[in-house]
Short mmCIF file of C-alpha atoms and ligand atoms in Angstrom, two decimals:
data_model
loop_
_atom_site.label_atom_id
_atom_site.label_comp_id
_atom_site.label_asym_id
_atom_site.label_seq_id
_atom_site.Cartn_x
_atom_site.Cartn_y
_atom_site.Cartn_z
CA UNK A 800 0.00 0.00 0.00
CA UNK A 801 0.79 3.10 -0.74
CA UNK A 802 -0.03 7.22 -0.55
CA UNK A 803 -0.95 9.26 -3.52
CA UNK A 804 -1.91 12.72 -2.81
CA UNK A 805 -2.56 13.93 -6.36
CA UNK A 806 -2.36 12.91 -10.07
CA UNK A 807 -2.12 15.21 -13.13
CA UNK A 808 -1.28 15.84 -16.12
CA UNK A 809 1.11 18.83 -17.00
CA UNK A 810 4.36 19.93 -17.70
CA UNK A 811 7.87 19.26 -15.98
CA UNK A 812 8.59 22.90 -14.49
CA UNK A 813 11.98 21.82 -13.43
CA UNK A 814 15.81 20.67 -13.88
CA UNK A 815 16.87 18.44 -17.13
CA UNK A 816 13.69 18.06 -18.61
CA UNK A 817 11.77 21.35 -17.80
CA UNK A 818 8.88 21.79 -20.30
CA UNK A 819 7.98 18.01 -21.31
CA UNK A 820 4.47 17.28 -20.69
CA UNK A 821 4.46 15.05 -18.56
CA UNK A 822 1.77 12.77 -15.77
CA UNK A 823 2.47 13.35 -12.24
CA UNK A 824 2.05 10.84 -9.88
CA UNK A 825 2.57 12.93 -5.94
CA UNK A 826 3.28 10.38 -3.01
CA UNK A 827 2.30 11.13 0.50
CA UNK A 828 4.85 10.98 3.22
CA UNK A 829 8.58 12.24 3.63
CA UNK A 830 11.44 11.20 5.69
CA UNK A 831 12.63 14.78 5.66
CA UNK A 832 10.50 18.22 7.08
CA UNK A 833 12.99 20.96 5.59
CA UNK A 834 11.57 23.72 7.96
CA UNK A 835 14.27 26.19 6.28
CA UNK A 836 12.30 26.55 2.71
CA UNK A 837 10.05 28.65 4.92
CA UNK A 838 6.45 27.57 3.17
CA UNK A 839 3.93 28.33 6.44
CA UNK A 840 0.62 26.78 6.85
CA UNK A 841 -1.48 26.85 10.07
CA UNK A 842 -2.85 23.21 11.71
CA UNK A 843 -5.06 23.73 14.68
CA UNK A 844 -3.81 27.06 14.94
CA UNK A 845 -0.55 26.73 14.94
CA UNK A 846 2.00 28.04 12.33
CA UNK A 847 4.53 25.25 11.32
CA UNK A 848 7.21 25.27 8.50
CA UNK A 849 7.77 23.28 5.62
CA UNK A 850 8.38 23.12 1.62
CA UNK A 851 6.61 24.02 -1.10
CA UNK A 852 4.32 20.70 -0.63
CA UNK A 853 4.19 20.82 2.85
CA UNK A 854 0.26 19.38 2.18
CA UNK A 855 2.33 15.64 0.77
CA UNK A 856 4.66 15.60 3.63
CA UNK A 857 3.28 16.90 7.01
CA UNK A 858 0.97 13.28 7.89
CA UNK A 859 -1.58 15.98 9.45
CA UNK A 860 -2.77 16.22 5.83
CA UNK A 861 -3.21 12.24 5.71
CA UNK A 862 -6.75 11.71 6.32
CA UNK A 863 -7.06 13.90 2.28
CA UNK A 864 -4.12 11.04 0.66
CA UNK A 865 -5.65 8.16 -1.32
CA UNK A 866 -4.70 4.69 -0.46
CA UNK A 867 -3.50 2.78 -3.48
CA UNK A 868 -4.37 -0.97 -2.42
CA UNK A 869 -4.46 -2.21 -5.76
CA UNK A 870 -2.01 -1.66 -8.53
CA UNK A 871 -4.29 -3.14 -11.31
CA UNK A 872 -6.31 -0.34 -10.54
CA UNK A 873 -4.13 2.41 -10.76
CA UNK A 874 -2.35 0.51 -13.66
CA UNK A 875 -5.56 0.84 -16.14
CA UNK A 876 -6.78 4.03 -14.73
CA UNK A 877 -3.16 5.20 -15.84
CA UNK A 878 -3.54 3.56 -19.14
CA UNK A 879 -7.05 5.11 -19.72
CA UNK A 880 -5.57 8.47 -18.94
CA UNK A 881 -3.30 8.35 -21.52
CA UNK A 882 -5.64 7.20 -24.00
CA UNK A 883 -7.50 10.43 -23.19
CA UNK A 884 -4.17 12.29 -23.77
CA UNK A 885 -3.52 10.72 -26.99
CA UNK A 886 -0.12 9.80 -26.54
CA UNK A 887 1.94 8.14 -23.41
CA UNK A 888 3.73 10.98 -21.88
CA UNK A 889 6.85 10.98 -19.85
CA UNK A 890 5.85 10.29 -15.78
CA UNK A 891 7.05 12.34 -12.84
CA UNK A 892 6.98 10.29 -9.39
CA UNK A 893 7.54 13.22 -6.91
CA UNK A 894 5.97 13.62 -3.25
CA UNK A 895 6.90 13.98 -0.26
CA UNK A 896 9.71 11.56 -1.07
CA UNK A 897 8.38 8.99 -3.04
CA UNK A 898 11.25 6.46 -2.82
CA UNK A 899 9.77 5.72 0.86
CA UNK A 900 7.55 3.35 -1.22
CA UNK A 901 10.40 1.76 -3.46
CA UNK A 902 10.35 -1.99 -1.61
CA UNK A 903 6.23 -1.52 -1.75
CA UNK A 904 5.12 -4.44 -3.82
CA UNK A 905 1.91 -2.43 -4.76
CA UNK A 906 4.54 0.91 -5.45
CA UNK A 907 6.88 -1.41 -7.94
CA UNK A 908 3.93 -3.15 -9.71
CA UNK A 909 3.19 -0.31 -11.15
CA UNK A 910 6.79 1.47 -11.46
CA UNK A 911 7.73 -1.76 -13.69
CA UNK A 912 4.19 -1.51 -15.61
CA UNK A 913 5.07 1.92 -16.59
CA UNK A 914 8.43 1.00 -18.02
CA UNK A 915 7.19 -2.40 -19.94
CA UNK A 916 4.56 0.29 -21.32
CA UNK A 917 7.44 2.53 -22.55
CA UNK A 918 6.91 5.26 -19.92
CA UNK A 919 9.64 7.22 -19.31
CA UNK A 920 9.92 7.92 -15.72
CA UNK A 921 11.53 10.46 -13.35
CA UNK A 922 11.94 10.48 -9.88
CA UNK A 923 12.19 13.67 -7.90
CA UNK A 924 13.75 12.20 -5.12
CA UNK A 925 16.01 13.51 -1.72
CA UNK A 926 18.44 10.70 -2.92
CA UNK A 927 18.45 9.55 0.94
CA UNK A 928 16.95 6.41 0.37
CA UNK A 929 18.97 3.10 -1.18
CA UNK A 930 17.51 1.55 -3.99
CA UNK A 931 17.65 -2.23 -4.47
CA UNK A 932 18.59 -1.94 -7.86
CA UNK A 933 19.30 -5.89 -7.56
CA UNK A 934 15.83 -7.18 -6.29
CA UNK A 935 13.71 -4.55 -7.69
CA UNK A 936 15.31 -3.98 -11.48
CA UNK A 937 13.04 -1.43 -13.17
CA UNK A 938 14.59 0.88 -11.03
CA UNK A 939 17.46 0.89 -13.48
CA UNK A 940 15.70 1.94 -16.46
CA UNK A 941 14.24 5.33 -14.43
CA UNK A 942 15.77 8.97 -14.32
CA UNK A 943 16.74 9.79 -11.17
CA UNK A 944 16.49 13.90 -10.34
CA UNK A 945 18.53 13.75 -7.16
CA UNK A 946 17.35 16.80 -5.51
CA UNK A 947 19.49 17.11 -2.42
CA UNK A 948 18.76 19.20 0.90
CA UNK A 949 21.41 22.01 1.46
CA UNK A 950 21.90 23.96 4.36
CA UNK A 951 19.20 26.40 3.89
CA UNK A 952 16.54 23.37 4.15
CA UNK A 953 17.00 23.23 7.84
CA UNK A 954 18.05 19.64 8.17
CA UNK A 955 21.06 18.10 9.49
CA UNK A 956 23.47 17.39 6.93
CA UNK A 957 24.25 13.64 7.79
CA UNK A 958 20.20 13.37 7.16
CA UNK A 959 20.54 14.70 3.48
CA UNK A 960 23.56 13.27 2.36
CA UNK A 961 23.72 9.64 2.38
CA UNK A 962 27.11 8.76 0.10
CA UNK A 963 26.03 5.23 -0.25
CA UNK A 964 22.55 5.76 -1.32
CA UNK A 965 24.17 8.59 -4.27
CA UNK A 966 26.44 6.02 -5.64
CA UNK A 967 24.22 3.31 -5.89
CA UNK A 968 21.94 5.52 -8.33
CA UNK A 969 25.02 7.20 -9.85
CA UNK A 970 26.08 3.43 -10.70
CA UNK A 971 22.87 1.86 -11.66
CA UNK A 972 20.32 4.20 -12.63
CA UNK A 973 19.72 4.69 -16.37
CA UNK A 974 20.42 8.32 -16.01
CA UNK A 975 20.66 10.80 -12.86
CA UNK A 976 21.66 14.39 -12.26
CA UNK A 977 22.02 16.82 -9.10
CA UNK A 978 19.56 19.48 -8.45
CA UNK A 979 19.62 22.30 -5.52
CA UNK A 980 17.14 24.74 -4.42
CA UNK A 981 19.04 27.87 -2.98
CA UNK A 982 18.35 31.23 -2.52
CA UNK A 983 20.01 34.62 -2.36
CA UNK A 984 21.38 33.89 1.42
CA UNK A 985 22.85 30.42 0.27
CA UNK A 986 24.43 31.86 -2.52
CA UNK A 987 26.30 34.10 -0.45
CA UNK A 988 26.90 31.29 2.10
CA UNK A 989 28.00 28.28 2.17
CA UNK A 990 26.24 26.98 -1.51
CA UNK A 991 29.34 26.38 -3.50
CA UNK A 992 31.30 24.64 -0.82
CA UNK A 993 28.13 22.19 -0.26
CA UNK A 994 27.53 21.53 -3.90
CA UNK A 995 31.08 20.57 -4.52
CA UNK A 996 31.49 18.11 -1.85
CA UNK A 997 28.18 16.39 -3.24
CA UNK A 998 30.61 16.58 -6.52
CA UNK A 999 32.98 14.45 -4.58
CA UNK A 1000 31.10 12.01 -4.20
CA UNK A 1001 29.02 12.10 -7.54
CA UNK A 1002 31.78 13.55 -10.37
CA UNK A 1003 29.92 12.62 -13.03
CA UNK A 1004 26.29 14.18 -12.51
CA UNK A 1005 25.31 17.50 -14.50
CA UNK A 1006 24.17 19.91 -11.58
CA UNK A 1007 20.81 22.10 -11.78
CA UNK A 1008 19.89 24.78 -10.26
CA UNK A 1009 16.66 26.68 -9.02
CA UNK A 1010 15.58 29.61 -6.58
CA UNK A 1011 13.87 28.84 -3.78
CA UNK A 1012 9.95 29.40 -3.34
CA UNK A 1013 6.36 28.48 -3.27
CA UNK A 1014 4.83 31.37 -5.15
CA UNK A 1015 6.13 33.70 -7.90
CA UNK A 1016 6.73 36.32 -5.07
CA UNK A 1017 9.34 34.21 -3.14
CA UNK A 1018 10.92 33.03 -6.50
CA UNK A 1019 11.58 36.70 -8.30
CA UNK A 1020 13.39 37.09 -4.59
CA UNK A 1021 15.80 34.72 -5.30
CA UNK A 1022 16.31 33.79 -9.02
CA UNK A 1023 19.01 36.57 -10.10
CA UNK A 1024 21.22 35.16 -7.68
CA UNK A 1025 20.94 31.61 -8.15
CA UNK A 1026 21.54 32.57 -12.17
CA UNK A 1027 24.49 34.58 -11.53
CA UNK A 1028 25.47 31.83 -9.46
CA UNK A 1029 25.30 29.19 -12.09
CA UNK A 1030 27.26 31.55 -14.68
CA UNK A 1031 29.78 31.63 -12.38
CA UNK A 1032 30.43 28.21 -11.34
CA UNK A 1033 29.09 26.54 -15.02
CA UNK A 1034 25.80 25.43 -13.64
CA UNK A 1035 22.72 24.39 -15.25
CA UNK A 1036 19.66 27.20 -14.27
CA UNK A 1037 16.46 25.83 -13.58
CA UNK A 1038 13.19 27.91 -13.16
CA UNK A 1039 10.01 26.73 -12.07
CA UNK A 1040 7.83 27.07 -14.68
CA UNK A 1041 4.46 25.65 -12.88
CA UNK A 1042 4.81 28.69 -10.44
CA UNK A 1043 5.57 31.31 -12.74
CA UNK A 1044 2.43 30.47 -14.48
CA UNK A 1045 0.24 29.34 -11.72
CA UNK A 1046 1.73 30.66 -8.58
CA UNK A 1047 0.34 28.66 -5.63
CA UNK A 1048 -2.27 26.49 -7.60
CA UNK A 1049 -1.95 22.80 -6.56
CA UNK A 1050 -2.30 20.07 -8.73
CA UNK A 1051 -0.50 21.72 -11.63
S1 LIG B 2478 12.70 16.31 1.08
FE1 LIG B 2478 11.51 17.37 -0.49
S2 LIG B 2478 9.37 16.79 -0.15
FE2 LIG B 2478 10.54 16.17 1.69
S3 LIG B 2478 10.26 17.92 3.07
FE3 LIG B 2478 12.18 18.26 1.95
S4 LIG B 2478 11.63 19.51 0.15
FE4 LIG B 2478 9.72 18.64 1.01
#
């Protein structure tokens, strides 16, 4: 069994593949909080701190996830969905961290029905988890977008940076790359000196990078400094196209 807190079709908004249409599957659940991306939302009356999908991480929100008990199910609704699309589009398996649900018999089902249906999929994952690339072997024909926690994400580094866990999709995955969300303060900080130990450890990865932010407000705050910063150190920029268009909208 596992979460899904929302399904759509759009377009990638970020790193490599920015601008391919492509489905959205959103997992519930996170093994991370990142209080330091600053997104607030009130439970009970009380302000807490989160990312930009605080609403697929923070368990609060649980009672709104859908339980997928039957990969069948999703399998032909997926199917059907494309029909209605015309064509099979790439997939994007974000969350919360969806890799929580990588052993989840119900989870790979359907992972190694999209690939036998020619789906190509990406995970947006925190890269903290390791895959059993040996047990579970459609793993290896997925793009990995390794989107790794920094300093401004307000969790301990030894809980972001798992070398083992890198590796493992550095080595096995079909493809994978390195993407950071920073903003203005990181920049000036402590950004380059985290980004190229993560280089240590992954040499051979492309690196993206995007501004911080939840809304177009927070994201014109940050993005000339992130794209001086990637001029300067030979980066790849990233914007996030779903917010510049729809700003705070959900399910886009
Ligand atoms: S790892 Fe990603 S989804 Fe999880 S809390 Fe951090 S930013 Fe949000």
């Amino acid at each position: 069994m596992f979460y899904l807190t929302e399904q759509f079709f759009s377009i990638q908004g970020e790193g490599k593949y920015a601008g391919v249409p492509s489905y959205f599957l959103r997992t519930g659940g996170c093994n991370l909080n990142c209080p330091g991306f600053g997104a607030e939302y009130v439970v009970d009356g009380e302000v807490r701190l989160g990312c930009d999908t605080y609403f697929a991480v923070d368990g609060h929100f649980s009672n709104k996830w859908q339980k997928v008990t039957s990969a069948n199910t999703l399998i032909s609704q997926l199917k059907d969905e494309f029909a209605k699309i015309g064509y099979v589009p790439d997939m994007v398996i974000t969350g919360g961290e969806p890799l929580m649900y990588s052993k989840d018999d119900i989870f790979y089902t359907v992972v190694e029905a999209m690939v036998d249906h020619g789906v190509k999929i990406t995970f947006e994952t925190n890269g903290t988890i390791e895959i059993d690339f040996e047990n579970y072997p459609a793993y290896k024909s997925c793009i990995f977008a390794l989107s790794l926690k920094l300093a401004n994400s307000g969790e301990p580094t030894e809980k972001c940076i798992i070398p083992q866990a890198l590796i493992n999709v550095q080595t096995h995955a079909k493809e994978s790359f390195l993407k950071f969300t920073i903003d203005a303060a990181l920049v000036e900080a402590t950004a380059i000196d985290e980004i190229n130990e993560i280089r240590e450890i992954l040499p051979e990865l492309d690196v993206y990078c995007m501004p911080v932010g939840e809304s177009r407000d927070t994201i014109w705050r940050n993005d000339k400094a992130v794209f001086e910063f990637c001029m300067k150190h030979n980066f790849h920029y990233s914007d996030r196209l779903h917010i510049r268009v729809f700003d705070t909208t959900q399910g886009v």
